[in-house]
Amino acid sequence: MQIKKRDKHMWFDENLDDLPLGKKIYDRQLLKRMLPLVKPFKLRILGGGLILVVSSGLGLLPPLLLKRAIDVNIAGSDFNGLLITVGLYVLLQLATFGVNYLMLVVLESLGVRIVSSLKEQLFGHMLGLDIAYFDQHPVGRLIARVESDTEAIRRLFTSTMFTVLGAVVSLAGMVLIMMKVSLPLFLAISTLVPVIFLLTILFQKKVRPLFLVVRKKYAEIVAYLTEMIQGMKVIQAFSRESAVKQKMAQLNRSYIKTLLPADVLTMGFFSLVGVFEIIGLAIILTVGGNMVAQGLLTIGAMVLFLGYLRQFFMPVYAFSEQVGIMQRAFAAAQRVFEIMDIEPRVINAASGGNWDNFKNSIEFQDVDFSYVTRAGNDEPDWVLRDINFTITKGEKIALVGATGGGKSSIINLMLRFYDPQAGRISIDGIDIKEIPIDKLRRHFGLVLQDVFLFPGTVRENLTLGEEMTGEQLDRAVEILGLQRILDKMPSGLESELAERGANLSQGERQLVSFARALAFDPQILILDEATSSVDPMSERLIQQGIRRLLEGRTAVIVAHRLSTILDADKIMVIHKGRIVESGRHSELLEKNGYYAKLYRIQFA
Ligand SMILES: Nc1ncnc2c1ncn2[C@@H]1O[C@H](COP(=O)(O)OP(=O)(O)O)[C@@H](O)[C@H]1O
Ligand SMILES: [Mg+2]
């Protein structure tokens, strides 16, 4: 079995094609655009910064107190003074714990807020994009945008910002104190800094590409798992278990093979860091010890240097670690903004449009439509050509014809999921482009062949969160005979449906989707092959419901089984994007054309 490297599996990680490798560490333009995103949190950020400065400052004090204890209290045999210093030391440590805890809380709440506001903005923008956008962008990639990219940006504004700030504050403080206490000793251990710095950069350069591959391999494993679990039924039906298992083992081996060298390198680096601390310690003890012997340095001062040793090298590692986070954050921000910049192709009417209610008719005039607009002067792949028809209020119109003819596309245009390249679609004489989209769609009830049920209760699936009276719901349930199904469930309308309604049969799902359409009480009902995947028995049941559903409404029905549309007011035969015939059943039969042929095939 092949692993398909399609994007939709890559959602659990960033888009792997544009991972930060070689990207800018700092991008002013992008940062400028990111600032407004975090602007609402500027007070919190400021507060976090202040606490951080205090916390970094507090971190500088313990070695100073140690020095005092040794040089002043102990050297002066001042036991009371020593007690005070020790008391201060303990208090200081407690205070540091408190402040650090407060900082964690502030950072966490800041991070959570930033990330949820980002997600809301991004998802809000996606909700406004047209269906064409979702046709072209795999779900997985979009989820990655909303999930991991926002997370990367959050880290920039919490972890990175504060780590860097904290490192700067404590480094500056330490340098000042150490220089003041003993310039020569400070210079002596400073010689290590450039070495560590270079080493860290070298390490990062070497290890980052390795981890990139590791992540890719990891992504492959997750992709494989996702597919295999989704396709479990097929795997078991065809007894592919052992092959699948082998493939998984192979993927795992390849993952380990890339992971281990990266890990080994990382561990090596951190061991080396330990070595530098030992070298630093040696320098302080020899150089400092010598100075103590010569009376140039107090023992307390030497202990102070020892106390700062670890903290002194920390910022160097911290900075280099943040580089990766920054690169990732900027790459993420770029992708987030790419989405934010996309304008829907179906442009919503700004406001008003003096249309509220369907009164007379829906009309298609000379409509041409293609899903793909080709660049240049190339003729697009027309899906619909010269579509002209009128639906008068109260009529039941049927669309028939071979698959791929363009029936669903006509419906897509009517609901403005797409806009046609040419021609005009109007409702009561008003171009539907001039009617706010939600106002327009509110009057349509759409039932598709593939029923989409959300995880949640039956009630939630019927109302979709809209306020509805119990009466409204009861009527929908009653008319479609949904009660039979609800009776089988543990708690009626409040019963939980599995994802996509997996605990219902196809016919039951279809009934729920009809009830959903009815609950919204639409003026115009659109059934796109709504009963095609239902067995004839269920279909008959559904048909009874549909008949009542259609009472007093305008309807557009796409059906393969002609028995369901014999009494339509008008039947339009759609073939290769054109309306090739239209009329009543009897008229079309008389014509002895395309429709008559279809009819004979089904009823011969
Ligand atoms: N989202 C889409 N993007 C590109 N082409 C599409 C899309 N949906 C449908 N098509 C194409 O448009 C043509 C008409 O499709 P459709 O209207 O769904 O046919 P029908 O509903 O009559 O079976 C088909 O050739 C199909 O491949
Ligand atoms: Mg269709």
XYZ file of C-alpha atoms and ligand atoms in Angstrom:
632
model
C 0.000 0.000 0.000
C 1.245 3.423 -0.929
C 1.359 6.379 1.328
C -0.105 9.233 -0.518
C 1.705 12.401 0.278
C -1.273 14.610 -0.085
C -1.483 17.776 1.938
C -4.544 16.797 3.780
C -2.525 14.563 6.010
C -0.059 17.166 6.957
C -2.289 19.123 9.204
C -0.645 17.971 12.381
C 2.469 19.810 11.419
C 3.242 22.919 9.524
C 3.106 22.813 5.833
C 6.253 20.826 5.319
C 7.155 22.423 2.040
C 7.703 25.783 3.549
C 9.259 24.979 6.860
C 11.509 27.711 8.163
C 14.772 26.334 6.896
C 16.708 29.243 5.480
C 13.899 31.666 6.182
C 14.458 35.028 7.724
C 14.864 35.090 11.466
C 13.324 38.498 11.652
C 10.993 40.073 9.173
C 10.040 43.613 9.849
C 7.186 43.729 7.374
C 5.578 40.691 8.885
C 6.116 41.876 12.419
C 4.376 45.107 11.506
C 1.337 43.138 10.423
C 1.443 40.908 13.474
C 1.417 43.744 15.965
C -2.250 44.628 15.511
C -3.075 41.012 16.301
C -1.555 41.322 19.751
C -2.423 44.954 20.313
C -5.544 44.182 22.335
C -3.258 42.474 24.824
C -0.761 45.258 25.229
C -1.597 45.846 28.894
C -1.104 42.184 29.669
C 2.112 42.096 27.695
C 3.326 45.151 29.564
C 2.360 43.558 32.872
C 4.105 40.334 31.907
C 7.193 42.319 30.934
C 7.255 44.139 34.254
C 6.914 40.957 36.255
C 9.644 39.450 34.154
C 12.017 42.308 34.842
C 11.307 41.951 38.547
C 11.823 38.204 38.374
C 15.094 38.545 36.454
C 16.231 41.183 38.921
C 15.408 38.934 41.862
C 17.410 36.176 40.211
C 20.498 38.369 40.498
C 20.299 38.796 44.241
C 21.074 35.373 45.826
C 24.791 35.354 44.901
C 25.046 38.899 46.263
C 23.611 37.739 49.583
C 25.991 34.770 49.626
C 28.864 37.143 49.135
C 27.641 39.259 52.015
C 27.256 36.234 54.266
C 30.820 35.129 53.600
C 32.666 38.412 53.332
C 30.794 40.464 55.896
C 28.966 38.231 58.346
C 31.216 35.205 58.564
C 34.442 37.126 58.165
C 33.303 39.522 60.887
C 32.043 36.690 63.133
C 28.710 38.484 63.187
C 26.289 35.687 63.961
C 23.246 37.929 64.233
C 24.098 39.543 60.930
C 24.488 36.094 59.397
C 21.041 35.130 60.643
C 19.576 38.230 59.039
C 21.347 37.548 55.752
C 20.200 33.940 55.753
C 16.662 35.067 56.583
C 16.771 37.514 53.703
C 18.083 34.757 51.472
C 15.197 32.480 52.344
C 12.647 35.263 51.972
C 14.156 36.197 48.635
C 13.908 32.673 47.346
C 10.296 32.467 48.456
C 9.548 35.792 46.804
C 11.221 34.539 43.636
C 9.010 31.490 43.626
C 5.964 33.714 44.052
C 6.954 36.077 41.289
C 7.846 33.269 38.935
C 4.549 31.616 39.593
C 2.721 34.852 38.906
C 4.707 35.212 35.710
C 3.751 31.748 34.540
C 0.111 32.509 35.182
C 0.268 35.806 33.329
C 2.164 34.288 30.398
C -0.207 31.373 30.160
C -3.308 33.527 30.183
C -1.723 35.877 27.678
C -0.773 33.011 25.396
C -4.191 31.419 25.544
C -5.866 34.709 24.758
C -3.584 35.534 21.876
C -4.008 32.152 20.310
C -7.780 32.059 20.656
C -8.218 35.522 19.282
C -6.006 34.631 16.334
C -7.956 31.448 15.713
C -11.243 33.276 15.888
C -10.101 35.893 13.416
C -8.734 33.330 11.029
C -11.693 31.012 11.252
C -14.057 33.959 10.983
C -12.330 34.915 7.781
C -12.584 31.366 6.468
C -16.321 31.334 7.144
C -16.634 34.251 4.758
C -14.710 32.571 1.944
C -16.589 31.023 -0.924
C -16.916 27.331 -1.646
C -14.495 27.611 -4.559
C -11.746 28.329 -2.060
C -12.523 25.163 -0.148
C -12.633 23.180 -3.383
C -9.017 24.101 -3.935
C -7.620 23.894 -0.437
C -7.356 20.585 1.336
C -8.976 20.464 4.745
C -5.753 19.346 6.380
C -3.821 22.372 5.357
C -6.536 24.709 6.541
C -6.697 23.013 9.903
C -2.941 23.447 10.170
C -3.378 27.138 9.552
C -5.915 27.494 12.277
C -4.213 25.164 14.724
C -0.448 25.027 14.519
C 0.308 28.308 12.797
C -1.517 30.336 15.394
C 0.322 28.341 18.037
C 3.671 29.266 16.479
C 2.711 32.918 16.500
C 1.664 32.717 20.117
C 5.077 31.376 21.049
C 6.718 34.345 19.425
C 4.721 36.731 21.557
C 5.038 34.851 24.797
C 7.976 32.497 25.036
C 10.358 34.285 22.698
C 9.552 37.827 23.637
C 9.863 37.130 27.335
C 12.836 34.805 27.154
C 14.773 37.383 25.224
C 13.709 40.186 27.525
C 14.524 38.141 30.619
C 17.880 37.121 29.201
C 18.768 40.713 28.383
C 17.826 41.964 31.838
C 19.648 39.302 33.767
C 22.677 39.327 31.493
C 23.021 43.093 31.798
C 22.621 42.882 35.567
C 25.177 40.113 35.933
C 27.708 41.815 33.700
C 27.411 45.027 35.694
C 27.695 43.287 39.044
C 30.561 41.025 38.008
C 32.456 43.911 36.429
C 32.022 45.907 39.577
C 33.097 43.074 41.853
C 36.142 42.016 39.836
C 36.861 43.146 36.308
C 39.813 40.757 35.733
C 37.874 37.687 36.813
C 34.932 38.800 34.700
C 37.169 39.159 31.645
C 38.671 35.764 32.340
C 35.369 33.883 32.183
C 34.050 36.091 29.356
C 36.609 34.515 27.058
C 34.334 31.495 26.981
C 31.347 33.398 25.628
C 32.398 33.683 21.962
C 33.375 30.023 21.971
C 29.994 28.942 23.321
C 28.231 31.281 20.951
C 29.963 29.907 17.885
C 29.442 26.384 19.020
C 25.746 26.955 19.560
C 25.317 28.451 16.125
C 27.201 25.577 14.550
C 25.073 23.106 16.439
C 21.830 24.776 15.412
C 22.931 24.826 11.794
C 23.691 21.168 11.905
C 20.767 19.926 13.911
C 17.893 21.938 12.476
C 17.832 20.252 9.062
C 18.026 16.912 10.837
C 14.958 17.649 12.889
C 13.199 18.862 9.799
C 13.585 15.426 8.305
C 12.526 13.882 11.596
C 9.328 15.879 11.513
C 8.694 14.893 7.931
C 9.088 11.248 8.821
C 6.826 11.699 11.777
C 4.265 13.335 9.519
C 4.425 10.325 7.228
C 3.692 7.997 10.091
C 0.706 9.983 11.222
C -0.533 10.241 7.650
C -0.231 6.501 7.226
C -2.002 5.836 10.502
C -4.811 8.208 9.617
C -5.405 6.574 6.283
C -5.197 3.045 7.532
C -7.534 3.659 10.451
C -10.004 5.367 8.157
C -9.769 2.516 5.728
C -9.901 -0.212 8.353
C -12.913 -1.863 6.813
C -11.226 -2.198 3.434
C -7.999 -3.442 5.020
C -9.815 -6.126 6.961
C -12.106 -7.071 4.108
C -9.115 -7.661 1.855
C -6.975 -9.170 4.657
C -4.230 -6.613 4.277
C -3.419 -6.457 8.003
C 0.060 -7.943 7.863
C 1.093 -5.885 4.854
C -0.124 -2.762 6.576
C 1.746 -3.707 9.710
C 4.933 -4.274 7.784
C 4.674 -0.961 6.069
C 4.188 0.693 9.439
C 7.283 -1.021 10.796
C 9.234 0.170 7.795
C 8.086 3.738 8.316
C 9.010 3.487 11.958
C 12.476 2.200 11.187
C 13.092 5.032 8.825
C 11.849 7.455 11.474
C 14.194 6.048 14.089
C 17.063 6.159 11.650
C 16.677 9.877 11.252
C 15.710 10.597 14.823
C 18.657 8.920 16.504
C 21.469 10.944 14.901
C 19.586 14.141 15.661
C 19.074 13.081 19.247
C 22.645 11.984 19.676
C 23.863 15.303 18.372
C 21.571 17.178 20.712
C 22.639 15.180 23.710
C 26.255 15.712 22.728
C 25.716 19.423 22.594
C 24.128 19.586 25.998
C 26.900 17.490 27.479
C 29.311 19.971 25.983
C 27.416 22.745 27.680
C 28.103 20.943 30.925
C 31.778 20.838 30.010
C 31.791 24.600 29.595
C 30.420 25.002 33.049
C 33.285 22.896 34.328
C 35.790 24.979 32.383
C 34.174 28.119 33.761
C 34.375 26.661 37.232
C 38.055 25.839 36.715
C 38.787 29.367 35.520
C 37.036 30.917 38.502
C 38.737 28.606 40.954
C 42.256 29.042 39.550
C 42.172 32.694 38.518
C 39.886 33.685 41.368
C 41.675 31.476 43.898
C 44.975 33.048 42.946
C 43.504 36.494 43.361
C 42.107 35.536 46.755
C 45.548 34.325 47.813
C 47.050 37.629 46.731
C 44.384 39.537 48.585
C 42.911 40.976 45.344
C 39.567 39.240 45.783
C 37.445 38.152 48.697
C 36.235 34.582 49.038
C 32.672 35.859 48.957
C 33.331 37.540 45.598
C 34.626 34.279 44.204
C 31.523 32.460 45.441
C 29.435 35.166 43.755
C 31.093 34.370 40.425
C 30.438 30.700 40.962
C 26.820 31.548 41.667
C 26.450 33.422 38.398
C 28.307 30.875 36.315
C 25.335 28.890 35.082
C 23.063 31.886 34.616
C 25.779 33.648 32.690
C 25.887 31.123 29.883
C 22.160 30.533 29.793
C 21.174 33.526 27.639
C 23.534 32.372 24.934
C 21.670 29.083 24.554
C 18.345 30.760 25.019
C 18.935 33.199 22.174
C 19.960 30.524 19.768
C 16.971 28.391 20.691
C 14.641 31.287 20.071
C 15.976 31.730 16.578
C 14.199 28.562 15.488
C 10.986 29.608 17.168
C 11.133 32.982 15.480
C 11.704 31.498 12.060
C 8.773 29.208 12.538
C 6.571 32.014 13.805
C 7.318 34.217 10.820
C 6.699 31.382 8.415
C 3.425 30.708 10.206
C 2.438 34.364 10.182
C 3.078 34.539 6.485
C 0.728 31.643 5.868
C -1.909 33.055 8.187
C -1.811 36.393 6.417
C -2.021 34.680 3.060
C -5.436 33.436 4.097
C -6.467 36.696 5.710
C -5.665 38.423 2.428
C -7.882 36.237 0.321
C -11.004 38.003 -0.768
C -14.026 35.837 -1.429
C -14.771 35.593 -5.118
C -18.441 35.611 -4.349
C -18.789 39.139 -3.106
C -21.517 39.799 -0.617
C -23.882 42.661 -1.268
C -22.941 45.428 1.113
C -26.359 45.950 2.570
C -30.048 46.323 1.956
C -31.229 45.124 -1.399
C -34.940 45.606 -1.040
C -35.691 41.933 -1.195
C -36.974 40.065 1.825
C -39.331 37.470 0.644
C -39.732 35.269 -2.370
C -42.751 36.616 -4.205
C -42.763 35.766 -7.885
C -39.996 33.964 -9.666
C -36.412 32.891 -10.012
C -34.883 33.458 -13.379
C -31.684 32.350 -15.120
C -30.836 34.460 -18.169
C -28.069 33.424 -20.578
C -25.990 31.976 -17.767
C -22.539 30.606 -18.589
C -20.473 29.068 -15.834
C -17.137 27.400 -15.275
C -15.539 26.337 -11.994
C -12.074 27.150 -13.222
C -11.257 30.476 -14.706
C -8.253 29.923 -16.887
C -5.474 32.437 -17.114
C -5.085 34.374 -20.351
C -7.527 34.171 -23.198
C -8.087 30.459 -23.022
C -11.657 29.438 -23.222
C -12.716 28.173 -19.788
C -14.031 24.649 -19.281
C -17.682 25.524 -19.457
C -19.854 23.545 -17.102
C -23.026 25.428 -17.999
C -23.813 27.210 -21.281
C -26.742 29.408 -22.235
C -28.896 28.467 -19.324
C -32.292 30.106 -19.493
C -35.287 29.226 -17.396
C -37.812 30.643 -15.020
C -39.235 29.096 -11.882
C -42.510 30.609 -10.836
C -43.433 30.643 -7.197
C -45.167 27.450 -6.153
C -43.839 25.411 -9.075
C -42.032 22.122 -8.736
C -39.183 21.947 -11.192
C -37.227 18.800 -11.867
C -33.717 18.612 -13.258
C -32.790 15.336 -14.887
C -29.940 14.113 -17.021
C -26.735 12.130 -16.936
C -24.227 12.553 -14.134
C -21.825 15.416 -14.704
C -24.320 17.275 -16.860
C -24.419 20.313 -14.597
C -27.523 19.874 -12.455
C -25.806 20.481 -9.140
C -23.951 23.379 -10.659
C -27.244 25.112 -11.427
C -28.145 24.750 -7.767
C -24.722 26.009 -6.696
C -25.340 29.149 -8.704
C -28.853 29.636 -7.379
C -27.538 29.603 -3.809
C -24.562 31.734 -4.807
C -21.925 29.256 -3.780
C -20.359 30.422 -7.017
C -21.047 33.283 -9.399
C -21.501 32.685 -13.112
C -19.042 34.169 -15.585
C -21.831 35.480 -17.753
C -25.538 36.020 -17.584
C -27.862 36.999 -14.818
C -29.648 35.130 -12.070
C -32.476 37.026 -10.499
C -35.134 36.511 -7.927
C -38.277 38.608 -8.224
C -36.401 40.581 -10.866
C -33.521 41.502 -8.550
C -30.055 40.241 -9.415
C -29.109 37.862 -6.609
C -25.729 39.588 -6.418
C -27.541 42.597 -5.013
C -29.110 40.621 -2.185
C -27.050 39.969 0.963
C -26.087 36.323 0.792
C -27.537 35.294 4.135
C -30.829 36.963 3.288
C -30.954 35.038 0.038
C -29.981 31.648 1.427
C -32.365 31.910 4.354
C -35.227 31.201 1.986
C -33.712 28.080 0.533
C -33.779 24.655 2.126
C -31.095 22.391 0.769
C -31.085 18.611 0.984
C -28.172 16.832 -0.635
C -27.382 13.246 -1.428
C -24.517 13.217 1.065
C -26.095 14.090 4.345
C -23.820 15.977 6.644
C -24.621 15.449 10.277
C -22.581 17.123 12.956
C -21.559 15.363 16.136
C -24.158 16.397 18.694
C -27.768 15.681 19.506
C -30.528 15.126 16.991
C -32.031 18.408 18.092
C -28.796 20.271 17.444
C -28.616 18.694 14.025
C -32.106 19.859 13.214
C -31.785 23.404 14.476
C -28.073 23.953 13.787
C -28.114 26.299 16.759
C -30.982 28.410 15.441
C -33.684 29.394 17.927
C -36.696 27.279 17.112
C -39.982 26.674 18.821
C -40.741 23.168 19.961
C -43.765 23.312 17.727
C -41.596 23.969 14.683
C -39.456 20.964 15.496
C -42.355 18.703 16.378
C -43.983 19.501 13.076
C -40.832 18.618 11.161
C -40.493 15.397 13.118
C -44.130 14.523 12.595
C -44.335 15.258 8.887
C -41.270 13.193 8.043
C -42.153 10.331 10.350
C -38.946 10.844 12.255
C -40.636 9.772 15.455
C -40.118 6.111 14.602
C -36.388 6.676 14.639
C -36.420 8.848 17.741
C -38.359 6.159 19.585
C -35.499 3.749 19.036
C -33.015 6.181 20.511
C -32.212 6.446 24.214
C -33.397 10.009 24.721
C -35.355 11.091 21.675
C -34.379 14.448 20.277
C -31.626 14.765 22.847
C -29.873 11.571 21.768
C -26.304 12.008 20.674
C -25.448 11.272 17.083
C -22.079 9.775 16.268
C -19.735 11.641 13.984
C -21.495 12.149 10.671
C -24.405 10.175 12.047
C -22.577 6.872 11.848
C -25.066 5.305 14.251
C -27.928 5.872 11.820
C -28.718 4.087 8.614
C -28.442 5.985 5.366
C -32.203 6.341 5.118
C -32.455 7.561 8.699
C -29.752 10.114 8.096
C -31.615 11.282 5.049
C -34.790 11.682 7.087
C -32.925 13.816 9.600
C -31.653 16.021 6.812
C -35.166 16.430 5.407
C -36.416 17.313 8.852
C -33.622 19.835 9.159
C -34.677 21.514 5.936
C -38.290 21.513 7.013
C -37.562 22.883 10.483
C -36.120 25.962 8.836
C -39.398 26.318 6.950
C -37.866 27.461 3.665
C -39.865 29.005 0.849
C -37.830 27.225 -1.781
C -36.810 23.644 -1.309
C -33.902 22.150 -3.180
C -33.433 18.412 -3.268
C -30.258 17.348 -5.039
C -30.463 13.602 -5.533
C -31.723 13.614 -1.992
C -33.116 10.118 -2.129
C -30.657 8.507 -4.535
C -28.725 6.582 -1.966
C -31.784 5.343 -0.151
C -33.310 1.949 -0.746
C -36.715 1.845 -2.464
C -38.523 1.001 0.793
C -37.103 3.940 2.677
C -37.540 6.052 -0.392
C -41.232 5.383 -0.404
C -41.437 6.440 3.224
C -39.393 9.515 2.513
C -41.484 10.279 -0.535
C -44.586 10.534 1.619
C -42.773 12.998 3.815
C -41.470 14.892 0.819
C -44.913 15.265 -0.598
C -46.005 17.031 2.555
C -42.736 18.894 2.708
C -43.351 20.286 -0.738
C -46.884 21.443 -0.039
C -47.163 25.136 -0.701
C -43.486 25.494 -1.482
C -41.443 26.112 -4.563
C -39.114 23.235 -5.264
C -36.195 22.287 -7.432
C -35.666 18.556 -7.478
C -32.748 16.735 -8.998
C -33.634 13.089 -9.354
C -32.381 10.041 -11.136
C -35.461 7.993 -10.455
C -37.982 9.535 -12.767
C -40.851 8.026 -10.791
C -40.295 10.735 -8.216
C -40.789 13.620 -10.620
C -43.527 12.529 -12.970
C -45.896 15.173 -11.670
C -43.398 18.070 -11.748
C -44.646 21.304 -13.272
C -41.611 21.379 -15.479
C -38.874 18.899 -16.199
C -35.600 20.220 -17.579
C -33.177 17.802 -19.151
C -29.614 18.948 -18.622
C -27.036 17.471 -20.915
C -23.402 18.532 -21.134
C -24.096 21.871 -19.545
C -27.113 22.772 -21.630
C -30.831 22.514 -21.200
C -31.678 20.226 -24.061
C -35.361 19.716 -23.371
C -37.930 21.097 -21.043
C -41.601 20.630 -20.422
C -44.089 18.455 -18.601
C -43.663 14.722 -18.451
C -46.301 14.034 -21.073
C -44.983 16.736 -23.408
C -41.475 15.406 -23.179
C -42.618 11.869 -23.809
C -44.408 13.025 -26.927
C -41.277 14.752 -28.121
C -39.637 11.364 -28.102
C -36.217 12.843 -27.445
C -33.686 12.577 -24.698
C -36.209 12.397 -21.863
C -38.297 9.775 -23.564
C -35.189 7.659 -23.919
C -34.341 8.047 -20.223
C -37.879 7.137 -19.360
C -37.893 4.039 -21.495
C -34.655 2.835 -19.962
C -36.116 3.065 -16.485
C -39.580 1.758 -17.190
C -39.028 -0.694 -19.961
N -16.192 22.048 -7.431
C -15.945 21.753 -8.706
N -14.810 22.161 -9.281
C -14.547 21.886 -10.562
N -15.374 21.203 -11.362
C -16.518 20.761 -10.851
C -16.863 21.009 -9.502
N -18.067 20.457 -9.266
C -18.456 19.894 -10.432
N -17.534 20.066 -11.385
C -17.642 19.620 -12.786
O -18.760 20.244 -13.349
C -19.463 19.352 -14.176
C -20.912 19.325 -13.777
O -21.014 18.798 -12.480
P -22.352 18.758 -11.661
O -23.064 20.045 -11.811
O -22.053 18.317 -10.305
O -23.140 17.616 -12.434
P -24.428 16.820 -12.026
O -24.945 17.382 -10.735
O -25.349 17.022 -13.169
O -24.025 15.406 -11.904
C -18.788 18.016 -14.047
O -18.010 17.829 -15.218
C -17.895 18.142 -12.848
O -16.713 17.445 -13.037
Mg -25.058 16.469 -8.929
